[in-house]
PDB file of C-alpha atoms in Angstrom:
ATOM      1  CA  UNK W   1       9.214   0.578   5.374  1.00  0.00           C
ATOM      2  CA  UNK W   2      11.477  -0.914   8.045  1.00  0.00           C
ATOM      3  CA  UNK W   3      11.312  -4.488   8.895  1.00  0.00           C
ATOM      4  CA  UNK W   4      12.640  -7.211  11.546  1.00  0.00           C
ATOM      5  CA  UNK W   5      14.211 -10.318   9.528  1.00  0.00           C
ATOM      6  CA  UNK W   6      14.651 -11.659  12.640  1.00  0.00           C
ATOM      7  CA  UNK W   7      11.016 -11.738  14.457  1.00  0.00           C
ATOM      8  CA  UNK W   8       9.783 -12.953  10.962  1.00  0.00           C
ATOM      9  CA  UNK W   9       9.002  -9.699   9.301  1.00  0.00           C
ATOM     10  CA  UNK W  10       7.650  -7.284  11.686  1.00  0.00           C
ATOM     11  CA  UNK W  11       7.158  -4.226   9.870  1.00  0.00           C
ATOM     12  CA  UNK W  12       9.282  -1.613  12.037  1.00  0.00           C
ATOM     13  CA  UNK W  13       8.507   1.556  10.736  1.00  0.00           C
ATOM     14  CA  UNK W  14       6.238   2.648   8.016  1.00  0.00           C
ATOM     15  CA  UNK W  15       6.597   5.955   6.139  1.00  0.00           C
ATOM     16  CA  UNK W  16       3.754   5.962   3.190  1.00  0.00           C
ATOM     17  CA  UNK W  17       3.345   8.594   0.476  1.00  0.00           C
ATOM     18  CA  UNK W  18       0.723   8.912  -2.050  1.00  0.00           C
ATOM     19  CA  UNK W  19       0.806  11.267  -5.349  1.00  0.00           C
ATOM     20  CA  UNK W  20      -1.730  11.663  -7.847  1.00  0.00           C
ATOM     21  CA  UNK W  21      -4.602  12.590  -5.366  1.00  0.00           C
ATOM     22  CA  UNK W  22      -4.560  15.935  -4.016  1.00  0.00           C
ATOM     23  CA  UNK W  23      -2.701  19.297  -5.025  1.00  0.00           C
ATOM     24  CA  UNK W  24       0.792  17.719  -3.293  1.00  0.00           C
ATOM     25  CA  UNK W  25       1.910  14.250  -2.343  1.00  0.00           C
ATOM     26  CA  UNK W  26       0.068  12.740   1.335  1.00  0.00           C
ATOM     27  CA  UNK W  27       1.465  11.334   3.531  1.00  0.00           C
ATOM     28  CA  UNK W  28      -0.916   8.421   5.117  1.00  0.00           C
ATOM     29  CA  UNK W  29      -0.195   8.576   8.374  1.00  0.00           C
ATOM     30  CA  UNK W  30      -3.216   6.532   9.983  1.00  0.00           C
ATOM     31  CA  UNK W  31      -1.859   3.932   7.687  1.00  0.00           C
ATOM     32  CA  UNK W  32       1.556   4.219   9.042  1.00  0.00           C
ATOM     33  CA  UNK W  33       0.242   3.277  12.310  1.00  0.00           C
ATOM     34  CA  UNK W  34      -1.869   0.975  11.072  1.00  0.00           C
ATOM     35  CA  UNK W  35       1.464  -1.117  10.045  1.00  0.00           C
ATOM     36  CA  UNK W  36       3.914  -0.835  12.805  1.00  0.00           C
ATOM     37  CA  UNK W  37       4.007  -3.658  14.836  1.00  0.00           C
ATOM     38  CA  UNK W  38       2.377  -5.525  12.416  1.00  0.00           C
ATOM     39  CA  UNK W  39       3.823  -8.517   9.919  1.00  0.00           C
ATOM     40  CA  UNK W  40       4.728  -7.262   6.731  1.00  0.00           C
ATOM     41  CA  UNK W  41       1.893  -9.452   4.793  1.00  0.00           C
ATOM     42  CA  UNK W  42      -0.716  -9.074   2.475  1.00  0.00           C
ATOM     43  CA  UNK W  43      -3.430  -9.351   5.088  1.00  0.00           C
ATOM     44  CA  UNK W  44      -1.746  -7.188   7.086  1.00  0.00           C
ATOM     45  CA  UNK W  45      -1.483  -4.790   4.233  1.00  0.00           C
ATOM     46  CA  UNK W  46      -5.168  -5.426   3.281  1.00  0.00           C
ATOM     47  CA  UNK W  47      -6.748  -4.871   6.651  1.00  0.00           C
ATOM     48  CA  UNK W  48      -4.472  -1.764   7.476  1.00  0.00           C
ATOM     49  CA  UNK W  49      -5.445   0.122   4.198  1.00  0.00           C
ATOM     50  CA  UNK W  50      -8.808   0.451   5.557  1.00  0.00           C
ATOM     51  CA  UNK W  51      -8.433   3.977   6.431  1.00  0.00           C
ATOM     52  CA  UNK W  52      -6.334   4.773   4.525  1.00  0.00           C
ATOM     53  CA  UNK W  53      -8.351   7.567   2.919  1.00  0.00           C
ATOM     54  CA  UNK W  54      -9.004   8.942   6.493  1.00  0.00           C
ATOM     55  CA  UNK W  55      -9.321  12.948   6.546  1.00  0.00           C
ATOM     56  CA  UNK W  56      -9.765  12.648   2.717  1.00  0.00           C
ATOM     57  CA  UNK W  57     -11.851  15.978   1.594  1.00  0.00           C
ATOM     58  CA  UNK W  58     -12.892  14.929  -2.258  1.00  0.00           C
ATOM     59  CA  UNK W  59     -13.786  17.996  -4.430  1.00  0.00           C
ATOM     60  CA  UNK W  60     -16.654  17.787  -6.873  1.00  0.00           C
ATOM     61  CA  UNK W  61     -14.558  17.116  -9.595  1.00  0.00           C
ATOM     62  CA  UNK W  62     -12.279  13.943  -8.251  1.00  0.00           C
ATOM     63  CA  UNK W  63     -14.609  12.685  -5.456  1.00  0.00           C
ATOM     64  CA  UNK W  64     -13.704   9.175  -7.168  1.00  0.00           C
ATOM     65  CA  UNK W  65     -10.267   9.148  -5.925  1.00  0.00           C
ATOM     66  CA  UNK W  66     -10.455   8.221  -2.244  1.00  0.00           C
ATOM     67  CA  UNK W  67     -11.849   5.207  -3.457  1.00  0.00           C
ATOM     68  CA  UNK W  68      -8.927   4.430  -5.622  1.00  0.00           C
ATOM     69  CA  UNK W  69      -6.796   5.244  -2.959  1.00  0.00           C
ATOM     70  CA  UNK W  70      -6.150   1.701  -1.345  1.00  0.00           C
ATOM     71  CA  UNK W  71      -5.131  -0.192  -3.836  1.00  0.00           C
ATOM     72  CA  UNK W  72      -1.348   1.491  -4.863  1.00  0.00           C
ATOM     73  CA  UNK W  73      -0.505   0.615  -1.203  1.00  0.00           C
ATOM     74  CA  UNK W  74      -1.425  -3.073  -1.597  1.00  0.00           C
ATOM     75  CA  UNK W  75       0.008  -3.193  -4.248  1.00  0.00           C
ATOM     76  CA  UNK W  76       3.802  -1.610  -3.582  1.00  0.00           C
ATOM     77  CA  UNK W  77       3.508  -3.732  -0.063  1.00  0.00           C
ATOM     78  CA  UNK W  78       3.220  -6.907  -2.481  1.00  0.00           C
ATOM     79  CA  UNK W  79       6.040  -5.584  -4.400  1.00  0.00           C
ATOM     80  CA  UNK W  80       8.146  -4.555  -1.724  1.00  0.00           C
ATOM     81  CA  UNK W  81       7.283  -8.492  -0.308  1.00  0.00           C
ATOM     82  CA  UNK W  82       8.363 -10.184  -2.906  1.00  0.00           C
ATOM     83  CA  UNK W  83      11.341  -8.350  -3.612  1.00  0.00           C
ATOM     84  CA  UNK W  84      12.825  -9.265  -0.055  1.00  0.00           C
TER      85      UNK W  84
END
């Protein structure tokens, strides 16, 4: 993620990869959009995860995991914040 120090932290560009549940690493790209343009806060980062399980397709066996999905990007935005 890509921000603007100058405009107060408008996230720039977004680029957001999750591991752990599918086959290979996803790339949430609805989330992605969801960001840009946006300020790179926890709100932001709260209301943008919405969807981030948008296009999921759950098999019997790990239908749990869209659910999870949302919170690892919360919580690396909050990391990522803080760290800046």
């Amino acid at each position: 993620m890509s921000t603007n120090p100058r405009d107060g932290g408008t996230i720039r560009q977004a680029r957001i990869t999750v591991d752990g549940v599918g086959t290979k690493p996803w790339r949430l790209m609805t989330l992605e959009r969801a960001l840009t343009g946006r300020p790179a806060t926890v709100d932001a980062f709260v209301s943008a995860v919405g969807n981030a399980a948008e296009g999921a397709r759950p098999l019997m066996h790990n239908a749990y995991r869209p659910a999870l999905l949302p919170r690892a990007p919360i919580r690396a935005f909050t990391v990522l914040r803080e760290s800046r």
